[in-house]
PDB file of C-alpha atoms in Angstrom:
ATOM      1  CA  MET A   2     -16.412   2.818  25.409  1.00 80.00           C
ATOM      2  CA  VAL A   3     -13.319   3.065  27.254  1.00 80.00           C
ATOM      3  CA  ILE A   4      -9.587   3.850  26.573  1.00 81.00           C
ATOM      4  CA  LYS A   5      -7.839   0.495  26.219  1.00 81.00           C
ATOM      5  CA  GLN A   6      -4.419   2.451  24.737  1.00 74.00           C
ATOM      6  CA  ILE A   7      -3.379   5.317  23.601  1.00 79.00           C
ATOM      7  CA  LEU A   8      -1.650   5.533  20.297  1.00 77.00           C
ATOM      8  CA  ASN A   9      -1.401   9.317  19.833  1.00 79.00           C
ATOM      9  CA  THR A  10      -3.086  12.409  20.618  1.00 78.00           C
ATOM     10  CA  ASN A  11      -5.939  11.468  18.100  1.00 80.00           C
ATOM     11  CA  ALA A  12      -5.908   7.807  17.889  1.00 82.00           C
ATOM     12  CA  VAL A  13      -7.071   5.307  20.754  1.00 82.00           C
ATOM     13  CA  ILE A  14      -7.857   1.636  20.909  1.00 81.00           C
ATOM     14  CA  SER A  15     -10.786   0.608  22.686  1.00 81.00           C
ATOM     15  CA  ASN A  16     -13.300  -2.472  22.772  1.00 77.00           C
ATOM     16  CA  ASP A  17     -16.324  -2.937  21.091  1.00 76.00           C
ATOM     17  CA  GLU A  18     -19.342  -4.438  21.953  1.00 77.00           C
ATOM     18  CA  ASN A  19     -18.177  -7.832  20.912  1.00 76.00           C
ATOM     19  CA  GLY A  20     -14.627  -7.592  22.899  1.00 76.00           C
ATOM     20  CA  GLN A  21     -12.772  -6.762  19.654  1.00 77.00           C
ATOM     21  CA  ASP A  22     -10.168  -4.085  19.389  1.00 80.00           C
ATOM     22  CA  VAL A  23     -11.215  -1.136  17.564  1.00 80.00           C
ATOM     23  CA  LEU A  24      -9.105   1.862  16.309  1.00 80.00           C
ATOM     24  CA  LEU A  25     -10.845   5.089  16.735  1.00 86.00           C
ATOM     25  CA  LEU A  26      -9.275   8.381  15.394  1.00 86.00           C
ATOM     26  CA  GLY A  27     -10.469  11.837  15.842  1.00 81.00           C
ATOM     27  CA  SER A  28      -9.051  15.268  16.545  1.00 78.00           C
ATOM     28  CA  GLY A  29      -7.510  15.395  20.178  1.00 77.00           C
ATOM     29  CA  LEU A  30      -9.332  11.883  20.982  1.00 75.00           C
ATOM     30  CA  GLY A  31      -6.125  10.940  23.148  1.00 74.00           C
ATOM     31  CA  PHE A  32      -5.063  14.351  24.473  1.00 77.00           C
ATOM     32  CA  LYS A  33      -4.625  14.411  27.981  1.00 79.00           C
ATOM     33  CA  SER A  34      -6.146  11.101  28.154  1.00 78.00           C
ATOM     34  CA  ARG A  35      -5.548   7.636  30.178  1.00 79.00           C
ATOM     35  CA  ASN A  36      -6.216   4.355  29.766  1.00 82.00           C
ATOM     36  CA  GLY A  37      -9.682   3.510  31.086  1.00 78.00           C
ATOM     37  CA  ASP A  38     -11.251   6.840  30.409  1.00 76.00           C
ATOM     38  CA  VAL A  39     -14.356   6.905  28.984  1.00 84.00           C
ATOM     39  CA  ILE A  40     -14.587   7.998  25.356  1.00 80.00           C
ATOM     40  CA  ASP A  41     -16.512  11.019  24.210  1.00 78.00           C
ATOM     41  CA  GLN A  42     -18.151   9.651  20.965  1.00 82.00           C
ATOM     42  CA  GLU A  43     -19.086  12.926  19.612  1.00 81.00           C
ATOM     43  CA  ARG A  44     -14.963  13.353  19.108  1.00 81.00           C
ATOM     44  CA  VAL A  45     -14.758   9.723  17.211  1.00 79.00           C
ATOM     45  CA  GLU A  46     -14.524  10.620  13.317  1.00 82.00           C
ATOM     46  CA  LYS A  47     -13.493   7.269  12.189  1.00 80.00           C
ATOM     47  CA  GLN A  48     -13.052   3.745  13.458  1.00 80.00           C
ATOM     48  CA  PHE A  49     -12.290   0.247  12.120  1.00 80.00           C
ATOM     49  CA  ILE A  50     -11.300  -2.929  13.296  1.00 80.00           C
ATOM     50  CA  LEU A  51      -7.585  -4.533  12.451  1.00 77.00           C
ATOM     51  CA  LYS A  52      -7.781  -8.295  13.508  1.00 80.00           C
ATOM     52  CA  ASP A  53      -4.230  -9.059  12.518  1.00 79.00           C
ATOM     53  CA  LYS A  54      -1.269  -7.735  14.998  1.00 80.00           C
ATOM     54  CA  ASN A  55       1.124  -7.494  12.144  1.00 82.00           C
ATOM     55  CA  HIS A  56      -1.281  -4.877  10.813  1.00 82.00           C
ATOM     56  CA  LYS A  57      -1.697  -3.305  13.881  1.00 82.00           C
ATOM     57  CA  SER A  58       1.883  -2.440  14.429  1.00 82.00           C
ATOM     58  CA  GLN A  59       2.245  -1.335  10.658  1.00 84.00           C
ATOM     59  CA  PHE A  60      -0.548   0.958  11.374  1.00 84.00           C
ATOM     60  CA  ARG A  61       1.212   2.276  14.122  1.00 82.00           C
ATOM     61  CA  GLU A  62       3.916   2.887  12.100  1.00 86.00           C
ATOM     62  CA  ILE A  63       1.622   4.794   9.739  1.00 85.00           C
ATOM     63  CA  LEU A  64       0.509   6.749  12.647  1.00 84.00           C
ATOM     64  CA  ASP A  65       4.201   8.214  13.426  1.00 84.00           C
ATOM     65  CA  THR A  66       5.223   8.731   9.761  1.00 87.00           C
ATOM     66  CA  VAL A  67       2.191  10.096   8.170  1.00 89.00           C
ATOM     67  CA  PRO A  68       0.381  13.184   8.742  1.00 90.00           C
ATOM     68  CA  GLN A  69      -3.309  12.806  10.428  1.00 88.00           C
ATOM     69  CA  GLU A  70      -4.993  14.503   7.359  1.00 91.00           C
ATOM     70  CA  TYR A  71      -3.913  11.699   5.047  1.00 94.00           C
ATOM     71  CA  ILE A  72      -5.239   9.248   7.092  1.00 90.00           C
ATOM     72  CA  MET A  73      -8.680  10.751   7.133  1.00 91.00           C
ATOM     73  CA  VAL A  74      -8.482  11.005   3.257  1.00 94.00           C
ATOM     74  CA  ALA A  75      -7.887   7.836   2.825  1.00 94.00           C
ATOM     75  CA  GLU A  76     -10.409   6.526   5.520  1.00 92.00           C
ATOM     76  CA  ASP A  77     -13.101   8.986   3.656  1.00 94.00           C
ATOM     77  CA  VAL A  78     -12.306   7.357   0.486  1.00 97.00           C
ATOM     78  CA  ILE A  79     -12.649   3.596   1.875  1.00 95.00           C
ATOM     79  CA  ASP A  80     -16.173   4.851   3.561  1.00 93.00           C
ATOM     80  CA  TYR A  81     -16.830   6.208   0.057  1.00 97.00           C
ATOM     81  CA  ALA A  82     -16.166   2.670  -1.364  1.00 96.00           C
ATOM     82  CA  VAL A  83     -18.128   0.935   1.362  1.00 93.00           C
ATOM     83  CA  GLN A  84     -21.187   3.043   1.323  1.00 95.00           C
ATOM     84  CA  VAL A  85     -21.459   3.883  -2.574  1.00 96.00           C
ATOM     85  CA  TYR A  86     -20.247   0.872  -4.012  1.00 93.00           C
ATOM     86  CA  ASP A  87     -21.192  -1.749  -1.247  1.00 93.00           C
ATOM     87  CA  MET A  88     -17.340  -2.960  -1.157  1.00 91.00           C
ATOM     88  CA  THR A  89     -16.205  -5.799   1.363  1.00 88.00           C
ATOM     89  CA  LEU A  90     -12.425  -4.991   1.811  1.00 89.00           C
ATOM     90  CA  ASN A  91      -9.693  -6.922   3.501  1.00 86.00           C
ATOM     91  CA  GLU A  92      -8.600  -4.841   6.606  1.00 86.00           C
ATOM     92  CA  THR A  93      -4.915  -4.299   4.665  1.00 86.00           C
ATOM     93  CA  ILE A  94      -6.822  -1.222   2.909  1.00 91.00           C
ATOM     94  CA  HIS A  95      -6.213   0.876   5.450  1.00 90.00           C
ATOM     95  CA  ILE A  96      -2.360   0.428   5.670  1.00 88.00           C
ATOM     96  CA  SER A  97      -1.640   0.182   1.978  1.00 89.00           C
ATOM     97  CA  LEU A  98      -4.241   3.227   0.886  1.00 94.00           C
ATOM     98  CA  VAL A  99      -2.881   5.810   3.357  1.00 92.00           C
ATOM     99  CA  ASP A 100       0.603   5.008   2.693  1.00 91.00           C
ATOM    100  CA  HIS A 101      -0.369   5.057  -1.188  1.00 92.00           C
ATOM    101  CA  ILE A 102      -2.022   8.324  -1.127  1.00 95.00           C
ATOM    102  CA  TYR A 103       0.650   9.855   1.239  1.00 94.00           C
ATOM    103  CA  HIS A 104       3.626   9.317  -1.067  1.00 91.00           C
ATOM    104  CA  ALA A 105       1.853   9.631  -4.591  1.00 93.00           C
ATOM    105  CA  VAL A 106       1.386  13.612  -2.913  1.00 95.00           C
ATOM    106  CA  GLU A 107       5.011  13.652  -1.904  1.00 92.00           C
ATOM    107  CA  ASN A 108       5.945  12.306  -5.447  1.00 89.00           C
ATOM    108  CA  PHE A 109       3.522  15.013  -7.248  1.00 93.00           C
ATOM    109  CA  LYS A 110       4.930  17.811  -4.933  1.00 92.00           C
ATOM    110  CA  GLN A 111       8.814  16.766  -5.982  1.00 88.00           C
ATOM    111  CA  GLY A 112       7.462  16.435  -9.779  1.00 88.00           C
ATOM    112  CA  PHE A 113       7.268  12.904  -9.996  1.00 83.00           C
ATOM    113  CA  VAL A 114       4.856  11.177 -11.883  1.00 80.00           C
ATOM    114  CA  VAL A 115       4.550   7.469 -12.350  1.00 80.00           C
ATOM    115  CA  PRO A 116       2.590   6.524 -15.410  1.00 80.00           C
ATOM    116  CA  ASN A 117       0.362   3.534 -15.349  1.00 82.00           C
ATOM    117  CA  SER A 118       0.571   1.531 -18.084  1.00 72.00           C
ATOM    118  CA  ILE A 119      -2.649  -0.353 -17.745  1.00 74.00           C
ATOM    119  CA  LEU A 120      -5.009   2.297 -17.128  1.00 84.00           C
ATOM    120  CA  HIS A 121      -7.353   1.827 -19.612  1.00 82.00           C
ATOM    121  CA  ASP A 122      -7.541  -2.076 -18.911  1.00 74.00           C
ATOM    122  CA  ILE A 123      -8.184  -0.848 -15.152  1.00 80.00           C
ATOM    123  CA  ILE A 124     -10.940   1.578 -16.103  1.00 86.00           C
ATOM    124  CA  ARG A 125     -12.417  -1.109 -18.776  1.00 77.00           C
ATOM    125  CA  PHE A 126     -12.523  -4.046 -15.999  1.00 71.00           C
ATOM    126  CA  TYR A 127     -12.976  -2.618 -12.839  1.00 81.00           C
ATOM    127  CA  PRO A 128     -15.033   0.683 -13.389  1.00 87.00           C
ATOM    128  CA  ASP A 129     -16.430   0.587  -9.793  1.00 91.00           C
ATOM    129  CA  GLU A 130     -12.858   0.567  -8.337  1.00 91.00           C
ATOM    130  CA  TYR A 131     -11.362   3.376 -10.775  1.00 94.00           C
ATOM    131  CA  LYS A 132     -14.470   5.692  -9.684  1.00 96.00           C
ATOM    132  CA  VAL A 133     -13.222   5.307  -6.408  1.00 97.00           C
ATOM    133  CA  GLY A 134     -10.140   6.301  -7.242  1.00 97.00           C
ATOM    134  CA  GLN A 135     -11.474   9.338  -8.902  1.00 98.00           C
ATOM    135  CA  LYS A 136     -13.163  10.561  -5.770  1.00 98.00           C
ATOM    136  CA  MET A 137     -10.043   9.884  -4.124  1.00 97.00           C
ATOM    137  CA  LEU A 138      -8.402  12.622  -6.582  1.00 98.00           C
ATOM    138  CA  ASP A 139     -11.252  15.006  -5.695  1.00 98.00           C
ATOM    139  CA  LEU A 140     -10.909  14.420  -1.981  1.00 97.00           C
ATOM    140  CA  ILE A 141      -7.013  15.074  -2.471  1.00 97.00           C
ATOM    141  CA  GLU A 142      -7.590  18.202  -4.406  1.00 97.00           C
ATOM    142  CA  ALA A 143     -10.077  19.597  -1.980  1.00 97.00           C
ATOM    143  CA  LYS A 144      -7.993  18.830   1.196  1.00 94.00           C
ATOM    144  CA  PHE A 145      -4.395  19.988  -0.248  1.00 94.00           C
ATOM    145  CA  ASP A 146      -5.147  22.030  -3.728  1.00 95.00           C
ATOM    146  CA  TYR A 147      -3.032  19.100  -5.506  1.00 93.00           C
ATOM    147  CA  ARG A 148      -4.755  17.535  -8.662  1.00 95.00           C
ATOM    148  CA  LEU A 149      -3.196  14.115  -9.205  1.00 96.00           C
ATOM    149  CA  SER A 150      -3.310  12.332 -12.475  1.00 94.00           C
ATOM    150  CA  ASN A 151      -5.835   9.611 -13.701  1.00 95.00           C
ATOM    151  CA  ASP A 152      -2.794   7.433 -13.488  1.00 93.00           C
ATOM    152  CA  GLU A 153      -2.817   7.508  -9.577  1.00 95.00           C
ATOM    153  CA  ALA A 154      -6.704   6.727  -9.906  1.00 95.00           C
ATOM    154  CA  GLY A 155      -5.845   3.575 -11.717  1.00 91.00           C
ATOM    155  CA  PHE A 156      -3.317   2.761  -8.883  1.00 90.00           C
ATOM    156  CA  VAL A 157      -5.956   3.256  -6.306  1.00 94.00           C
ATOM    157  CA  ALA A 158      -8.717   1.575  -7.919  1.00 91.00           C
ATOM    158  CA  MET A 159      -5.918  -1.574  -7.944  1.00 86.00           C
ATOM    159  CA  HIS A 160      -5.606  -1.223  -4.115  1.00 89.00           C
ATOM    160  CA  PHE A 161      -9.072  -1.969  -4.101  1.00 90.00           C
ATOM    161  CA  VAL A 162      -9.435  -4.701  -6.501  1.00 84.00           C
ATOM    162  CA  THR A 163      -6.975  -6.248  -4.054  1.00 82.00           C
ATOM    163  CA  ALA A 164      -8.787  -5.790  -1.079  1.00 85.00           C
ATOM    164  CA  ARG A 165     -11.809  -7.217  -2.352  1.00 81.00           C
ATOM    165  CA  HIS A 166     -10.553 -10.365  -3.489  1.00 65.00           C
ATOM    166  CA  ASN A 167     -10.362 -12.201  -0.044  1.00 54.00           C
ATOM    167  CA  GLN A 168     -11.320 -15.550  -1.367  1.00 40.00           C
ATOM    168  CA  ILE A 169      -8.111 -17.548  -2.387  1.00 41.00           C
ATOM    169  CA  SER A 170      -9.019 -18.668  -5.927  1.00 49.00           C
ATOM    170  CA  GLY A 171      -6.711 -20.768  -8.459  1.00 55.00           C
ATOM    171  CA  ASN A 172      -5.144 -17.392  -9.618  1.00 65.00           C
ATOM    172  CA  ALA A 173      -4.592 -16.197  -5.857  1.00 61.00           C
ATOM    173  CA  LYS A 174      -3.133 -19.452  -4.786  1.00 63.00           C
ATOM    174  CA  LYS A 175      -0.741 -19.679  -7.788  1.00 77.00           C
ATOM    175  CA  MET A 176       0.070 -15.548  -7.055  1.00 76.00           C
ATOM    176  CA  ILE A 177       0.948 -16.682  -3.301  1.00 71.00           C
ATOM    177  CA  VAL A 178       3.254 -19.387  -4.557  1.00 81.00           C
ATOM    178  CA  MET A 179       5.363 -16.955  -6.854  1.00 87.00           C
ATOM    179  CA  VAL A 180       5.732 -14.181  -4.132  1.00 86.00           C
ATOM    180  CA  SER A 181       6.990 -17.012  -1.790  1.00 85.00           C
ATOM    181  CA  GLU A 182       9.406 -17.795  -4.558  1.00 90.00           C
ATOM    182  CA  LEU A 183      10.422 -14.619  -5.185  1.00 92.00           C
ATOM    183  CA  ASN A 184      10.684 -13.412  -1.360  1.00 90.00           C
ATOM    184  CA  ASP A 185      13.102 -16.423  -0.687  1.00 90.00           C
ATOM    185  CA  LEU A 186      15.190 -16.037  -3.581  1.00 93.00           C
ATOM    186  CA  ILE A 187      15.554 -11.837  -2.736  1.00 93.00           C
ATOM    187  CA  LEU A 188      16.477 -12.623   0.910  1.00 90.00           C
ATOM    188  CA  SER A 189      18.666 -15.892   0.307  1.00 90.00           C
ATOM    189  CA  GLU A 190      20.428 -13.382  -2.453  1.00 91.00           C
ATOM    190  CA  LEU A 191      20.850 -10.168  -0.486  1.00 89.00           C
ATOM    191  CA  ASN A 192      21.218 -12.116   2.758  1.00 85.00           C
ATOM    192  CA  PHE A 193      19.942  -9.595   5.405  1.00 80.00           C
ATOM    193  CA  GLN A 194      17.566  -9.707   8.120  1.00 80.00           C
ATOM    194  CA  VAL A 195      13.947  -7.958   7.427  1.00 82.00           C
ATOM    195  CA  LYS A 196      11.521  -7.085  10.179  1.00 79.00           C
ATOM    196  CA  GLU A 197       8.076  -8.555   8.770  1.00 78.00           C
ATOM    197  CA  ASP A 198       5.855  -5.933  10.882  1.00 76.00           C
ATOM    198  CA  SER A 199       7.692  -2.682   9.359  1.00 81.00           C
ATOM    199  CA  LEU A 200       6.060  -0.539   6.914  1.00 82.00           C
ATOM    200  CA  PRO A 201       9.092  -1.036   4.365  1.00 84.00           C
ATOM    201  CA  TYR A 202       8.894  -4.766   4.684  1.00 85.00           C
ATOM    202  CA  TYR A 203       4.644  -4.174   3.856  1.00 81.00           C
ATOM    203  CA  ARG A 204       5.576  -2.081   0.806  1.00 85.00           C
ATOM    204  CA  TYR A 205       8.132  -4.372  -0.338  1.00 88.00           C
ATOM    205  CA  MET A 206       5.615  -7.250  -0.144  1.00 85.00           C
ATOM    206  CA  THR A 207       2.587  -4.881  -1.874  1.00 84.00           C
ATOM    207  CA  HIS A 208       4.874  -4.351  -4.899  1.00 88.00           C
ATOM    208  CA  LEU A 209       5.776  -8.149  -5.343  1.00 90.00           C
ATOM    209  CA  LYS A 210       2.212  -8.931  -5.038  1.00 85.00           C
ATOM    210  CA  PHE A 211       1.410  -6.593  -7.955  1.00 85.00           C
ATOM    211  CA  PHE A 212       4.760  -7.551  -9.872  1.00 90.00           C
ATOM    212  CA  ALA A 213       3.076 -11.412  -9.200  1.00 89.00           C
ATOM    213  CA  GLN A 214      -0.305 -10.392 -10.829  1.00 85.00           C
ATOM    214  CA  ARG A 215       1.537  -8.356 -13.826  1.00 87.00           C
ATOM    215  CA  VAL A 216       3.136 -11.925 -14.523  1.00 91.00           C
ATOM    216  CA  MET A 217       0.027 -14.212 -14.432  1.00 87.00           C
ATOM    217  CA  THR A 218      -1.842 -11.729 -16.602  1.00 84.00           C
ATOM    218  CA  LYS A 219       0.891 -10.544 -18.744  1.00 85.00           C
ATOM    219  CA  TYR A 220       0.369  -7.028 -18.301  1.00 78.00           C
ATOM    220  CA  TYR A 221       3.845  -5.108 -19.227  1.00 78.00           C
ATOM    221  CA  TYR A 222       4.948  -1.687 -18.320  1.00 70.00           C
ATOM    222  CA  LYS A 223       5.207   0.752 -21.227  1.00 67.00           C
ATOM    223  CA  GLU A 224       9.203   1.698 -21.153  1.00 64.00           C
ATOM    224  CA  HIS A 225      10.028   5.215 -20.400  1.00 60.00           C
ATOM    225  CA  GLY A 226      13.786   5.356 -21.051  1.00 57.00           C
ATOM    226  CA  GLY A 227      15.450   4.339 -17.634  1.00 63.00           C
ATOM    227  CA  ALA A 228      19.202   3.918 -19.054  1.00 71.00           C
ATOM    228  CA  ARG A 229      20.276   6.949 -16.847  1.00 77.00           C
ATOM    229  CA  MET A 230      18.170   5.099 -13.355  1.00 78.00           C
ATOM    230  CA  LEU A 231      19.688   2.028 -14.228  1.00 79.00           C
ATOM    231  CA  GLU A 232      23.384   3.917 -14.382  1.00 84.00           C
ATOM    232  CA  GLU A 233      22.549   4.889 -11.002  1.00 83.00           C
ATOM    233  CA  LEU A 234      21.351   1.959  -9.335  1.00 82.00           C
ATOM    234  CA  LEU A 235      24.124   0.143 -10.400  1.00 85.00           C
ATOM    235  CA  ARG A 236      26.788   2.586  -9.139  1.00 88.00           C
ATOM    236  CA  ASN A 237      24.922   3.164  -5.906  1.00 88.00           C
ATOM    237  CA  TYR A 238      23.028  -0.024  -5.106  1.00 88.00           C
ATOM    238  CA  PRO A 239      25.002  -3.033  -6.815  1.00 91.00           C
ATOM    239  CA  ASP A 240      23.893  -5.672  -4.635  1.00 92.00           C
ATOM    240  CA  GLU A 241      20.157  -4.573  -5.076  1.00 92.00           C
ATOM    241  CA  TYR A 242      20.383  -4.407  -8.839  1.00 92.00           C
ATOM    242  CA  HIS A 243      22.367  -7.683  -9.529  1.00 93.00           C
ATOM    243  CA  CYS A 244      19.394  -9.075  -7.376  1.00 94.00           C
ATOM    244  CA  SER A 245      16.867  -7.427  -9.426  1.00 94.00           C
ATOM    245  CA  GLN A 246      18.500  -8.728 -12.275  1.00 94.00           C
ATOM    246  CA  LYS A 247      18.431 -12.283 -10.887  1.00 95.00           C
ATOM    247  CA  VAL A 248      14.794 -12.032 -10.228  1.00 96.00           C
ATOM    248  CA  CYS A 249      13.628 -10.852 -13.577  1.00 94.00           C
ATOM    249  CA  LYS A 250      15.765 -13.854 -15.029  1.00 96.00           C
ATOM    250  CA  TYR A 251      13.889 -16.531 -12.762  1.00 95.00           C
ATOM    251  CA  ILE A 252      10.426 -14.840 -14.115  1.00 95.00           C
ATOM    252  CA  GLU A 253      11.727 -14.964 -17.525  1.00 95.00           C
ATOM    253  CA  ASP A 254      12.852 -18.629 -17.343  1.00 95.00           C
ATOM    254  CA  LYS A 255       9.776 -20.258 -15.188  1.00 94.00           C
ATOM    255  CA  TYR A 256       6.977 -17.969 -16.204  1.00 92.00           C
ATOM    256  CA  HIS A 257       8.086 -16.902 -20.099  1.00 93.00           C
ATOM    257  CA  TYR A 258       7.579 -13.093 -18.693  1.00 94.00           C
ATOM    258  CA  LYS A 259      10.014 -10.691 -19.917  1.00 92.00           C
ATOM    259  CA  ALA A 260      10.612  -7.865 -16.820  1.00 90.00           C
ATOM    260  CA  GLY A 261      11.571  -4.896 -18.791  1.00 86.00           C
ATOM    261  CA  HIS A 262      13.868  -1.862 -17.628  1.00 84.00           C
ATOM    262  CA  ASP A 263      11.011  -0.340 -15.454  1.00 84.00           C
ATOM    263  CA  GLU A 264      10.029  -3.365 -13.627  1.00 87.00           C
ATOM    264  CA  LEU A 265      14.007  -3.786 -12.652  1.00 89.00           C
ATOM    265  CA  ILE A 266      14.346  -0.299 -11.359  1.00 87.00           C
ATOM    266  CA  TYR A 267      11.095  -0.476  -9.342  1.00 87.00           C
ATOM    267  CA  LEU A 268      12.285  -3.573  -7.678  1.00 91.00           C
ATOM    268  CA  ALA A 269      15.396  -2.383  -6.942  1.00 91.00           C
ATOM    269  CA  VAL A 270      14.167   0.756  -5.574  1.00 88.00           C
ATOM    270  CA  HIS A 271      12.166  -1.152  -3.098  1.00 89.00           C
ATOM    271  CA  LEU A 272      14.904  -3.438  -2.424  1.00 92.00           C
ATOM    272  CA  SER A 273      17.264  -0.711  -1.277  1.00 89.00           C
ATOM    273  CA  GLN A 274      14.399   0.758   0.964  1.00 86.00           C
ATOM    274  CA  LEU A 275      14.083  -2.422   2.495  1.00 87.00           C
ATOM    275  CA  LYS A 276      17.882  -3.300   2.965  1.00 84.00           C
ATOM    276  CA  ASN A 277      18.290   0.215   4.780  1.00 79.00           C
ATOM    277  CA  SER A 278      15.065  -0.001   7.139  1.00 69.00           C
TER     278      SER A 278
END
């Protein structure tokens, strides 16, 4: 294999035997290298294929914003899921998982822990995915000496649930329609342009998908106060706050799902990040 494109000192793109672009990760793999150089296979630690051009762009942004060690931990978790539980996964897991792990650790450092109100249901209905989440906790503790909560194992499990369900079932079709409706409403209300290949947009769309799943399955966040946070959002991000209110009202009227304060807060935060990206 030869280097087709250098992404950074630790990541390059090459072609596999079928001519597909394959992303290779390894310490110093791109250091002092040039396109066309033969790749030393012994230095390749991880490799995977990203077919979608938007996914490639998003992963490049991951490489620019997330330290390499988080990427390697995420890939170790993915390898564990594939090898131990024989999971077939959508390529988006390479983006969503590393992004989640990085922000989970950063939030933990700052003392911010997001409670997972459906943890017991995740353990009950998705035991294999939850065990993968537990493995993630072990790997993070071994690498960074932080022990994240079981809530995070549950959140990671849901990333694998989503990545495994590639077939468009009836529920998946309904979810796609709902996400499209919400996205159209939000972009019309806030009236700003978005970069659909950007990481903030990917996070925002991931949040909408999980929101739609909660609406369809009638899962509710357990409320944790939030009055002070609502006041801060209204003061600092009034447009995003009012937009989130309209989205929640739309959901209630059409889908008979009454979103709580926490749901409104999480959506408004994602909208503020999207608008400022």
